[in-house]
Amino acid sequence: MNDDKITENLRVLISKNPDLHEVLTKLNANNIRYGLYAGVHVAILTDNRIPTDIDLLVYDDDIAKLKTLFPNAKVKDDGKGVFLYIDDDELIEFMSSADVVQEDKIFPFRLTDAAVDRIITYEVGEDKIKLVDPVDSILLKSILQRGADQGKHDLEDIEAVVETIDIDTSYLRRRLEEAHALEKARPVFSKLGINL
């Protein structure tokens, strides 16, 4: 998909979610390291489905500052991650310091320095919105591997991204190694012709 279509998809997302303008303004004015990721990111990049919420991944060291920017936000910290919601509907979710636990294994999922270096900023009217590298959205999904039986779209989202975008496989391998998830995710990518 080309940048014009991605920008148009972001314009629609912002127009349908008026709180997002204020959020983006605060994030950018205060140099919060973040990126749009997960299902909404995949939808923006591939047009595969309509997103139901807005997920923003935040650099671990910036979460305390984020809490001061949104003092009325609901914060959930269950020891496996910090989640911050600015509205009662929990439509906009910030996530930081996440550890995905599956089968007694811990897979750290973070906006690392390597991930920050690959963030792309899109200008949409007066707004600027940062997107993670597509690899970072499919990284989490390749760990979780949830399907329709759980009301999720992880495997179909991975497939949509791989079919639409040229994936940097060396970066994907690096991020899977950072998350200790190379062996878990390798079969998912192998089925799509990506050998790691």
JSON list of C-alpha atoms in Angstrom, two decimals:
[
{"chain": "A", "resi": 1, "resn": "MET", "atom": "CA", "xyz": [0.00, 0.00, 0.00]},
{"chain": "A", "resi": 2, "resn": "ASN", "atom": "CA", "xyz": [1.31, 3.47, -0.79]},
{"chain": "A", "resi": 3, "resn": "ASP", "atom": "CA", "xyz": [1.82, 6.36, 1.64]},
{"chain": "A", "resi": 4, "resn": "ASP", "atom": "CA", "xyz": [-1.15, 8.32, 0.29]},
{"chain": "A", "resi": 5, "resn": "LYS", "atom": "CA", "xyz": [-3.54, 5.47, 1.10]},
{"chain": "A", "resi": 6, "resn": "ILE", "atom": "CA", "xyz": [-2.00, 5.00, 4.57]},
{"chain": "A", "resi": 7, "resn": "THR", "atom": "CA", "xyz": [-2.36, 8.75, 5.20]},
{"chain": "A", "resi": 8, "resn": "GLU", "atom": "CA", "xyz": [-5.99, 8.61, 4.09]},
{"chain": "A", "resi": 9, "resn": "ASN", "atom": "CA", "xyz": [-6.67, 5.65, 6.40]},
{"chain": "A", "resi": 10, "resn": "LEU", "atom": "CA", "xyz": [-5.08, 7.60, 9.27]},
{"chain": "A", "resi": 11, "resn": "ARG", "atom": "CA", "xyz": [-7.22, 10.65, 8.42]},
{"chain": "A", "resi": 12, "resn": "VAL", "atom": "CA", "xyz": [-10.35, 8.50, 8.69]},
{"chain": "A", "resi": 13, "resn": "LEU", "atom": "CA", "xyz": [-9.15, 7.01, 11.99]},
{"chain": "A", "resi": 14, "resn": "ILE", "atom": "CA", "xyz": [-8.52, 10.45, 13.51]},
{"chain": "A", "resi": 15, "resn": "SER", "atom": "CA", "xyz": [-11.80, 11.89, 12.23]},
{"chain": "A", "resi": 16, "resn": "LYS", "atom": "CA", "xyz": [-13.77, 8.97, 13.72]},
{"chain": "A", "resi": 17, "resn": "ASN", "atom": "CA", "xyz": [-11.99, 9.28, 17.07]},
{"chain": "A", "resi": 18, "resn": "PRO", "atom": "CA", "xyz": [-11.97, 12.94, 18.16]},
{"chain": "A", "resi": 19, "resn": "ASP", "atom": "CA", "xyz": [-10.01, 12.24, 21.37]},
{"chain": "A", "resi": 20, "resn": "LEU", "atom": "CA", "xyz": [-7.09, 11.06, 19.26]},
{"chain": "A", "resi": 21, "resn": "HIS", "atom": "CA", "xyz": [-6.24, 14.61, 18.14]},
{"chain": "A", "resi": 22, "resn": "GLU", "atom": "CA", "xyz": [-5.68, 15.75, 21.74]},
{"chain": "A", "resi": 23, "resn": "VAL", "atom": "CA", "xyz": [-3.74, 12.59, 22.54]},
{"chain": "A", "resi": 24, "resn": "LEU", "atom": "CA", "xyz": [-1.40, 13.00, 19.57]},
{"chain": "A", "resi": 25, "resn": "THR", "atom": "CA", "xyz": [-0.85, 16.67, 20.36]},
{"chain": "A", "resi": 26, "resn": "LYS", "atom": "CA", "xyz": [0.21, 15.85, 23.93]},
{"chain": "A", "resi": 27, "resn": "LEU", "atom": "CA", "xyz": [2.39, 12.90, 22.95]},
{"chain": "A", "resi": 28, "resn": "ASN", "atom": "CA", "xyz": [4.28, 14.83, 20.31]},
{"chain": "A", "resi": 29, "resn": "ALA", "atom": "CA", "xyz": [4.65, 18.05, 22.34]},
{"chain": "A", "resi": 30, "resn": "ASN", "atom": "CA", "xyz": [6.19, 16.06, 25.21]},
{"chain": "A", "resi": 31, "resn": "ASN", "atom": "CA", "xyz": [8.49, 13.82, 23.15]},
{"chain": "A", "resi": 32, "resn": "ILE", "atom": "CA", "xyz": [6.82, 10.59, 24.24]},
{"chain": "A", "resi": 33, "resn": "ARG", "atom": "CA", "xyz": [8.30, 7.67, 22.33]},
{"chain": "A", "resi": 34, "resn": "TYR", "atom": "CA", "xyz": [5.32, 5.72, 21.02]},
{"chain": "A", "resi": 35, "resn": "GLY", "atom": "CA", "xyz": [3.93, 4.03, 17.96]},
{"chain": "A", "resi": 36, "resn": "LEU", "atom": "CA", "xyz": [0.54, 2.94, 16.69]},
{"chain": "A", "resi": 37, "resn": "TYR", "atom": "CA", "xyz": [0.60, -0.86, 16.59]},
{"chain": "A", "resi": 38, "resn": "ALA", "atom": "CA", "xyz": [-1.46, -4.08, 16.71]},
{"chain": "A", "resi": 39, "resn": "GLY", "atom": "CA", "xyz": [-4.81, -4.53, 14.91]},
{"chain": "A", "resi": 40, "resn": "VAL", "atom": "CA", "xyz": [-5.42, -0.87, 14.15]},
{"chain": "A", "resi": 41, "resn": "HIS", "atom": "CA", "xyz": [-1.92, -0.61, 12.65]},
{"chain": "A", "resi": 42, "resn": "VAL", "atom": "CA", "xyz": [-2.51, -3.66, 10.46]},
{"chain": "A", "resi": 43, "resn": "ALA", "atom": "CA", "xyz": [-5.86, -2.22, 9.33]},
{"chain": "A", "resi": 44, "resn": "ILE", "atom": "CA", "xyz": [-4.25, 1.10, 8.42]},
{"chain": "A", "resi": 45, "resn": "LEU", "atom": "CA", "xyz": [-1.54, -0.67, 6.39]},
{"chain": "A", "resi": 46, "resn": "THR", "atom": "CA", "xyz": [-3.61, -3.36, 4.68]},
{"chain": "A", "resi": 47, "resn": "ASP", "atom": "CA", "xyz": [-7.32, -2.36, 4.71]},
{"chain": "A", "resi": 48, "resn": "ASN", "atom": "CA", "xyz": [-8.04, -5.93, 5.86]},
{"chain": "A", "resi": 49, "resn": "ARG", "atom": "CA", "xyz": [-10.71, -4.99, 8.42]},
{"chain": "A", "resi": 50, "resn": "ILE", "atom": "CA", "xyz": [-12.20, -2.15, 10.46]},
{"chain": "A", "resi": 51, "resn": "PRO", "atom": "CA", "xyz": [-10.30, -1.61, 13.72]},
{"chain": "A", "resi": 52, "resn": "THR", "atom": "CA", "xyz": [-12.24, -1.68, 16.98]},
{"chain": "A", "resi": 53, "resn": "ASP", "atom": "CA", "xyz": [-9.77, 0.21, 19.17]},
{"chain": "A", "resi": 54, "resn": "ILE", "atom": "CA", "xyz": [-6.57, 2.23, 19.02]},
{"chain": "A", "resi": 55, "resn": "ASP", "atom": "CA", "xyz": [-3.42, 0.67, 20.46]},
{"chain": "A", "resi": 56, "resn": "LEU", "atom": "CA", "xyz": [-0.31, 2.73, 21.17]},
{"chain": "A", "resi": 57, "resn": "LEU", "atom": "CA", "xyz": [2.93, 1.11, 22.31]},
{"chain": "A", "resi": 58, "resn": "VAL", "atom": "CA", "xyz": [4.99, 3.32, 24.65]},
{"chain": "A", "resi": 59, "resn": "TYR", "atom": "CA", "xyz": [8.68, 3.18, 25.52]},
{"chain": "A", "resi": 60, "resn": "ASP", "atom": "CA", "xyz": [9.05, 1.85, 29.07]},
{"chain": "A", "resi": 61, "resn": "ASP", "atom": "CA", "xyz": [10.91, 4.92, 30.37]},
{"chain": "A", "resi": 62, "resn": "ASP", "atom": "CA", "xyz": [8.16, 7.25, 29.12]},
{"chain": "A", "resi": 63, "resn": "ILE", "atom": "CA", "xyz": [5.16, 5.67, 30.86]},
{"chain": "A", "resi": 64, "resn": "ALA", "atom": "CA", "xyz": [5.58, 7.73, 34.08]},
{"chain": "A", "resi": 65, "resn": "LYS", "atom": "CA", "xyz": [5.59, 10.93, 32.04]},
{"chain": "A", "resi": 66, "resn": "LEU", "atom": "CA", "xyz": [2.54, 9.73, 30.13]},
{"chain": "A", "resi": 67, "resn": "LYS", "atom": "CA", "xyz": [0.66, 9.25, 33.41]},
{"chain": "A", "resi": 68, "resn": "THR", "atom": "CA", "xyz": [1.32, 12.90, 34.31]},
{"chain": "A", "resi": 69, "resn": "LEU", "atom": "CA", "xyz": [0.03, 14.04, 30.90]},
{"chain": "A", "resi": 70, "resn": "PHE", "atom": "CA", "xyz": [-3.24, 12.17, 31.46]},
{"chain": "A", "resi": 71, "resn": "PRO", "atom": "CA", "xyz": [-3.79, 12.40, 35.24]},
{"chain": "A", "resi": 72, "resn": "ASN", "atom": "CA", "xyz": [-7.39, 11.20, 35.00]},
{"chain": "A", "resi": 73, "resn": "ALA", "atom": "CA", "xyz": [-6.55, 8.13, 32.96]},
{"chain": "A", "resi": 74, "resn": "LYS", "atom": "CA", "xyz": [-7.35, 4.65, 34.21]},
{"chain": "A", "resi": 75, "resn": "VAL", "atom": "CA", "xyz": [-4.15, 2.68, 34.79]},
{"chain": "A", "resi": 76, "resn": "LYS", "atom": "CA", "xyz": [-3.90, -1.10, 34.98]},
{"chain": "A", "resi": 77, "resn": "ASP", "atom": "CA", "xyz": [-0.62, -2.62, 36.11]},
{"chain": "A", "resi": 78, "resn": "ASP", "atom": "CA", "xyz": [-0.96, -6.35, 36.57]},
{"chain": "A", "resi": 79, "resn": "GLY", "atom": "CA", "xyz": [2.75, -7.15, 36.67]},
{"chain": "A", "resi": 80, "resn": "LYS", "atom": "CA", "xyz": [2.61, -8.32, 33.06]},
{"chain": "A", "resi": 81, "resn": "GLY", "atom": "CA", "xyz": [2.34, -4.85, 31.61]},
{"chain": "A", "resi": 82, "resn": "VAL", "atom": "CA", "xyz": [1.20, -1.30, 32.20]},
{"chain": "A", "resi": 83, "resn": "PHE", "atom": "CA", "xyz": [-1.98, -0.25, 30.42]},
{"chain": "A", "resi": 84, "resn": "LEU", "atom": "CA", "xyz": [-3.36, 3.27, 30.41]},
{"chain": "A", "resi": 85, "resn": "TYR", "atom": "CA", "xyz": [-6.81, 4.31, 29.13]},
{"chain": "A", "resi": 86, "resn": "ILE", "atom": "CA", "xyz": [-7.90, 7.92, 28.71]},
{"chain": "A", "resi": 87, "resn": "ASP", "atom": "CA", "xyz": [-11.62, 7.20, 28.30]},
{"chain": "A", "resi": 88, "resn": "ASP", "atom": "CA", "xyz": [-14.25, 5.05, 29.97]},
{"chain": "A", "resi": 89, "resn": "ASP", "atom": "CA", "xyz": [-14.76, 3.01, 26.81]},
{"chain": "A", "resi": 90, "resn": "GLU", "atom": "CA", "xyz": [-11.05, 2.06, 26.81]},
{"chain": "A", "resi": 91, "resn": "LEU", "atom": "CA", "xyz": [-11.00, 2.83, 23.10]},
{"chain": "A", "resi": 92, "resn": "ILE", "atom": "CA", "xyz": [-7.49, 4.31, 23.20]},
{"chain": "A", "resi": 93, "resn": "GLU", "atom": "CA", "xyz": [-5.03, 2.01, 24.96]},
{"chain": "A", "resi": 94, "resn": "PHE", "atom": "CA", "xyz": [-1.41, 2.69, 25.79]},
{"chain": "A", "resi": 95, "resn": "MET", "atom": "CA", "xyz": [0.76, -0.31, 26.60]},
{"chain": "A", "resi": 96, "resn": "SER", "atom": "CA", "xyz": [4.23, -0.47, 28.10]},
{"chain": "A", "resi": 97, "resn": "SER", "atom": "CA", "xyz": [6.49, -2.93, 29.95]},
{"chain": "A", "resi": 98, "resn": "ALA", "atom": "CA", "xyz": [4.57, -5.93, 28.63]},
{"chain": "A", "resi": 99, "resn": "ASP", "atom": "CA", "xyz": [5.48, -9.53, 29.31]},
{"chain": "A", "resi": 100, "resn": "VAL", "atom": "CA", "xyz": [3.37, -12.00, 27.37]},
{"chain": "A", "resi": 101, "resn": "VAL", "atom": "CA", "xyz": [3.13, -15.22, 29.37]},
{"chain": "A", "resi": 102, "resn": "GLN", "atom": "CA", "xyz": [2.26, -18.41, 27.50]},
{"chain": "A", "resi": 103, "resn": "GLU", "atom": "CA", "xyz": [2.87, -22.00, 28.49]},
{"chain": "A", "resi": 104, "resn": "ASP", "atom": "CA", "xyz": [4.95, -20.85, 31.48]},
{"chain": "A", "resi": 105, "resn": "LYS", "atom": "CA", "xyz": [7.27, -18.87, 29.21]},
{"chain": "A", "resi": 106, "resn": "ILE", "atom": "CA", "xyz": [7.76, -15.11, 29.30]},
{"chain": "A", "resi": 107, "resn": "PHE", "atom": "CA", "xyz": [8.04, -13.17, 26.05]},
{"chain": "A", "resi": 108, "resn": "PRO", "atom": "CA", "xyz": [9.02, -9.54, 26.71]},
{"chain": "A", "resi": 109, "resn": "PHE", "atom": "CA", "xyz": [7.30, -7.23, 24.24]},
{"chain": "A", "resi": 110, "resn": "ARG", "atom": "CA", "xyz": [8.69, -3.72, 24.34]},
{"chain": "A", "resi": 111, "resn": "LEU", "atom": "CA", "xyz": [9.18, -0.62, 22.24]},
{"chain": "A", "resi": 112, "resn": "THR", "atom": "CA", "xyz": [12.95, -1.10, 22.33]},
{"chain": "A", "resi": 113, "resn": "ASP", "atom": "CA", "xyz": [15.63, 1.26, 21.02]},
{"chain": "A", "resi": 114, "resn": "ALA", "atom": "CA", "xyz": [15.74, -0.79, 17.81]},
{"chain": "A", "resi": 115, "resn": "ALA", "atom": "CA", "xyz": [11.97, -0.36, 17.41]},
{"chain": "A", "resi": 116, "resn": "VAL", "atom": "CA", "xyz": [12.09, 3.38, 18.15]},
{"chain": "A", "resi": 117, "resn": "ASP", "atom": "CA", "xyz": [14.70, 3.82, 15.42]},
{"chain": "A", "resi": 118, "resn": "ARG", "atom": "CA", "xyz": [12.25, 2.40, 12.85]},
{"chain": "A", "resi": 119, "resn": "ILE", "atom": "CA", "xyz": [9.19, 4.44, 13.77]},
{"chain": "A", "resi": 120, "resn": "ILE", "atom": "CA", "xyz": [7.68, 6.39, 10.88]},
{"chain": "A", "resi": 121, "resn": "THR", "atom": "CA", "xyz": [5.82, 9.66, 11.43]},
{"chain": "A", "resi": 122, "resn": "TYR", "atom": "CA", "xyz": [2.88, 10.53, 9.20]},
{"chain": "A", "resi": 123, "resn": "GLU", "atom": "CA", "xyz": [1.49, 14.04, 8.90]},
{"chain": "A", "resi": 124, "resn": "VAL", "atom": "CA", "xyz": [-2.29, 14.06, 8.67]},
{"chain": "A", "resi": 125, "resn": "GLY", "atom": "CA", "xyz": [-3.53, 17.63, 8.45]},
{"chain": "A", "resi": 126, "resn": "GLU", "atom": "CA", "xyz": [-2.33, 19.34, 11.62]},
{"chain": "A", "resi": 127, "resn": "ASP", "atom": "CA", "xyz": [-1.70, 16.01, 13.37]},
{"chain": "A", "resi": 128, "resn": "LYS", "atom": "CA", "xyz": [1.44, 13.92, 13.44]},
{"chain": "A", "resi": 129, "resn": "ILE", "atom": "CA", "xyz": [1.05, 10.24, 14.22]},
{"chain": "A", "resi": 130, "resn": "LYS", "atom": "CA", "xyz": [3.84, 7.71, 14.70]},
{"chain": "A", "resi": 131, "resn": "LEU", "atom": "CA", "xyz": [3.60, 4.14, 13.47]},
{"chain": "A", "resi": 132, "resn": "VAL", "atom": "CA", "xyz": [5.84, 1.26, 14.48]},
{"chain": "A", "resi": 133, "resn": "ASP", "atom": "CA", "xyz": [7.53, -0.83, 11.82]},
{"chain": "A", "resi": 134, "resn": "PRO", "atom": "CA", "xyz": [5.05, -3.44, 10.54]},
{"chain": "A", "resi": 135, "resn": "VAL", "atom": "CA", "xyz": [7.34, -6.09, 12.03]},
{"chain": "A", "resi": 136, "resn": "ASP", "atom": "CA", "xyz": [6.55, -4.84, 15.52]},
{"chain": "A", "resi": 137, "resn": "SER", "atom": "CA", "xyz": [2.82, -5.41, 15.10]},
{"chain": "A", "resi": 138, "resn": "ILE", "atom": "CA", "xyz": [3.20, -8.88, 13.66]},
{"chain": "A", "resi": 139, "resn": "LEU", "atom": "CA", "xyz": [5.82, -9.71, 16.30]},
{"chain": "A", "resi": 140, "resn": "LEU", "atom": "CA", "xyz": [3.24, -9.51, 19.07]},
{"chain": "A", "resi": 141, "resn": "LYS", "atom": "CA", "xyz": [0.67, -11.33, 16.98]},
{"chain": "A", "resi": 142, "resn": "SER", "atom": "CA", "xyz": [3.12, -14.15, 16.22]},
{"chain": "A", "resi": 143, "resn": "ILE", "atom": "CA", "xyz": [3.59, -14.66, 19.96]},
{"chain": "A", "resi": 144, "resn": "LEU", "atom": "CA", "xyz": [-0.12, -14.58, 20.79]},
{"chain": "A", "resi": 145, "resn": "GLN", "atom": "CA", "xyz": [-1.39, -16.50, 17.73]},
{"chain": "A", "resi": 146, "resn": "ARG", "atom": "CA", "xyz": [-5.05, -15.97, 18.69]},
{"chain": "A", "resi": 147, "resn": "GLY", "atom": "CA", "xyz": [-7.83, -16.77, 16.27]},
{"chain": "A", "resi": 148, "resn": "ALA", "atom": "CA", "xyz": [-11.53, -16.18, 15.71]},
{"chain": "A", "resi": 149, "resn": "ASP", "atom": "CA", "xyz": [-12.39, -18.59, 18.54]},
{"chain": "A", "resi": 150, "resn": "GLN", "atom": "CA", "xyz": [-10.93, -15.97, 20.90]},
{"chain": "A", "resi": 151, "resn": "GLY", "atom": "CA", "xyz": [-12.43, -13.04, 19.03]},
{"chain": "A", "resi": 152, "resn": "LYS", "atom": "CA", "xyz": [-9.00, -12.08, 17.66]},
{"chain": "A", "resi": 153, "resn": "HIS", "atom": "CA", "xyz": [-7.33, -11.89, 14.27]},
{"chain": "A", "resi": 154, "resn": "ASP", "atom": "CA", "xyz": [-3.63, -12.48, 14.94]},
{"chain": "A", "resi": 155, "resn": "LEU", "atom": "CA", "xyz": [-2.88, -15.05, 12.24]},
{"chain": "A", "resi": 156, "resn": "GLU", "atom": "CA", "xyz": [-5.00, -13.36, 9.55]},
{"chain": "A", "resi": 157, "resn": "ASP", "atom": "CA", "xyz": [-3.40, -10.00, 10.42]},
{"chain": "A", "resi": 158, "resn": "ILE", "atom": "CA", "xyz": [0.09, -11.46, 10.02]},
{"chain": "A", "resi": 159, "resn": "GLU", "atom": "CA", "xyz": [-0.90, -12.90, 6.65]},
{"chain": "A", "resi": 160, "resn": "ALA", "atom": "CA", "xyz": [-2.38, -9.57, 5.51]},
{"chain": "A", "resi": 161, "resn": "VAL", "atom": "CA", "xyz": [0.82, -7.71, 6.42]},
{"chain": "A", "resi": 162, "resn": "VAL", "atom": "CA", "xyz": [3.11, -10.26, 4.77]},
{"chain": "A", "resi": 163, "resn": "GLU", "atom": "CA", "xyz": [0.99, -10.15, 1.59]},
{"chain": "A", "resi": 164, "resn": "THR", "atom": "CA", "xyz": [0.92, -6.32, 1.50]},
{"chain": "A", "resi": 165, "resn": "ILE", "atom": "CA", "xyz": [4.32, -5.19, 2.79]},
{"chain": "A", "resi": 166, "resn": "ASP", "atom": "CA", "xyz": [7.92, -6.13, 2.14]},
{"chain": "A", "resi": 167, "resn": "ILE", "atom": "CA", "xyz": [9.03, -7.41, 5.53]},
{"chain": "A", "resi": 168, "resn": "ASP", "atom": "CA", "xyz": [12.61, -6.81, 6.65]},
{"chain": "A", "resi": 169, "resn": "THR", "atom": "CA", "xyz": [13.36, -10.38, 7.71]},
{"chain": "A", "resi": 170, "resn": "SER", "atom": "CA", "xyz": [16.63, -9.51, 9.44]},
{"chain": "A", "resi": 171, "resn": "TYR", "atom": "CA", "xyz": [14.79, -6.98, 11.62]},
{"chain": "A", "resi": 172, "resn": "LEU", "atom": "CA", "xyz": [12.00, -9.50, 12.23]},
{"chain": "A", "resi": 173, "resn": "ARG", "atom": "CA", "xyz": [14.55, -12.07, 13.40]},
{"chain": "A", "resi": 174, "resn": "ARG", "atom": "CA", "xyz": [16.24, -9.49, 15.65]},
{"chain": "A", "resi": 175, "resn": "ARG", "atom": "CA", "xyz": [12.94, -8.50, 17.27]},
{"chain": "A", "resi": 176, "resn": "LEU", "atom": "CA", "xyz": [11.86, -12.12, 17.72]},
{"chain": "A", "resi": 177, "resn": "GLU", "atom": "CA", "xyz": [15.18, -12.81, 19.43]},
{"chain": "A", "resi": 178, "resn": "GLU", "atom": "CA", "xyz": [14.71, -9.75, 21.69]},
{"chain": "A", "resi": 179, "resn": "ALA", "atom": "CA", "xyz": [11.30, -11.17, 22.68]},
{"chain": "A", "resi": 180, "resn": "HIS", "atom": "CA", "xyz": [12.72, -14.71, 23.12]},
{"chain": "A", "resi": 181, "resn": "ALA", "atom": "CA", "xyz": [10.09, -15.80, 20.60]},
{"chain": "A", "resi": 182, "resn": "LEU", "atom": "CA", "xyz": [12.03, -17.02, 17.57]},
{"chain": "A", "resi": 183, "resn": "GLU", "atom": "CA", "xyz": [11.22, -20.71, 18.07]},
{"chain": "A", "resi": 184, "resn": "LYS", "atom": "CA", "xyz": [7.57, -20.02, 18.94]},
{"chain": "A", "resi": 185, "resn": "ALA", "atom": "CA", "xyz": [6.97, -17.78, 15.91]},
{"chain": "A", "resi": 186, "resn": "ARG", "atom": "CA", "xyz": [9.14, -19.53, 13.31]},
{"chain": "A", "resi": 187, "resn": "PRO", "atom": "CA", "xyz": [6.38, -21.97, 12.17]},
{"chain": "A", "resi": 188, "resn": "VAL", "atom": "CA", "xyz": [3.90, -19.10, 11.68]},
{"chain": "A", "resi": 189, "resn": "PHE", "atom": "CA", "xyz": [6.25, -17.27, 9.33]},
{"chain": "A", "resi": 190, "resn": "SER", "atom": "CA", "xyz": [7.46, -20.46, 7.66]},
{"chain": "A", "resi": 191, "resn": "LYS", "atom": "CA", "xyz": [3.89, -21.15, 6.46]},
{"chain": "A", "resi": 192, "resn": "LEU", "atom": "CA", "xyz": [3.96, -17.73, 4.80]},
{"chain": "A", "resi": 193, "resn": "GLY", "atom": "CA", "xyz": [7.28, -18.32, 3.06]},
{"chain": "A", "resi": 194, "resn": "ILE", "atom": "CA", "xyz": [9.46, -16.37, 5.51]},
{"chain": "A", "resi": 195, "resn": "ASN", "atom": "CA", "xyz": [12.38, -18.47, 6.69]},
{"chain": "A", "resi": 196, "resn": "LEU", "atom": "CA", "xyz": [14.08, -17.22, 9.81]}
]
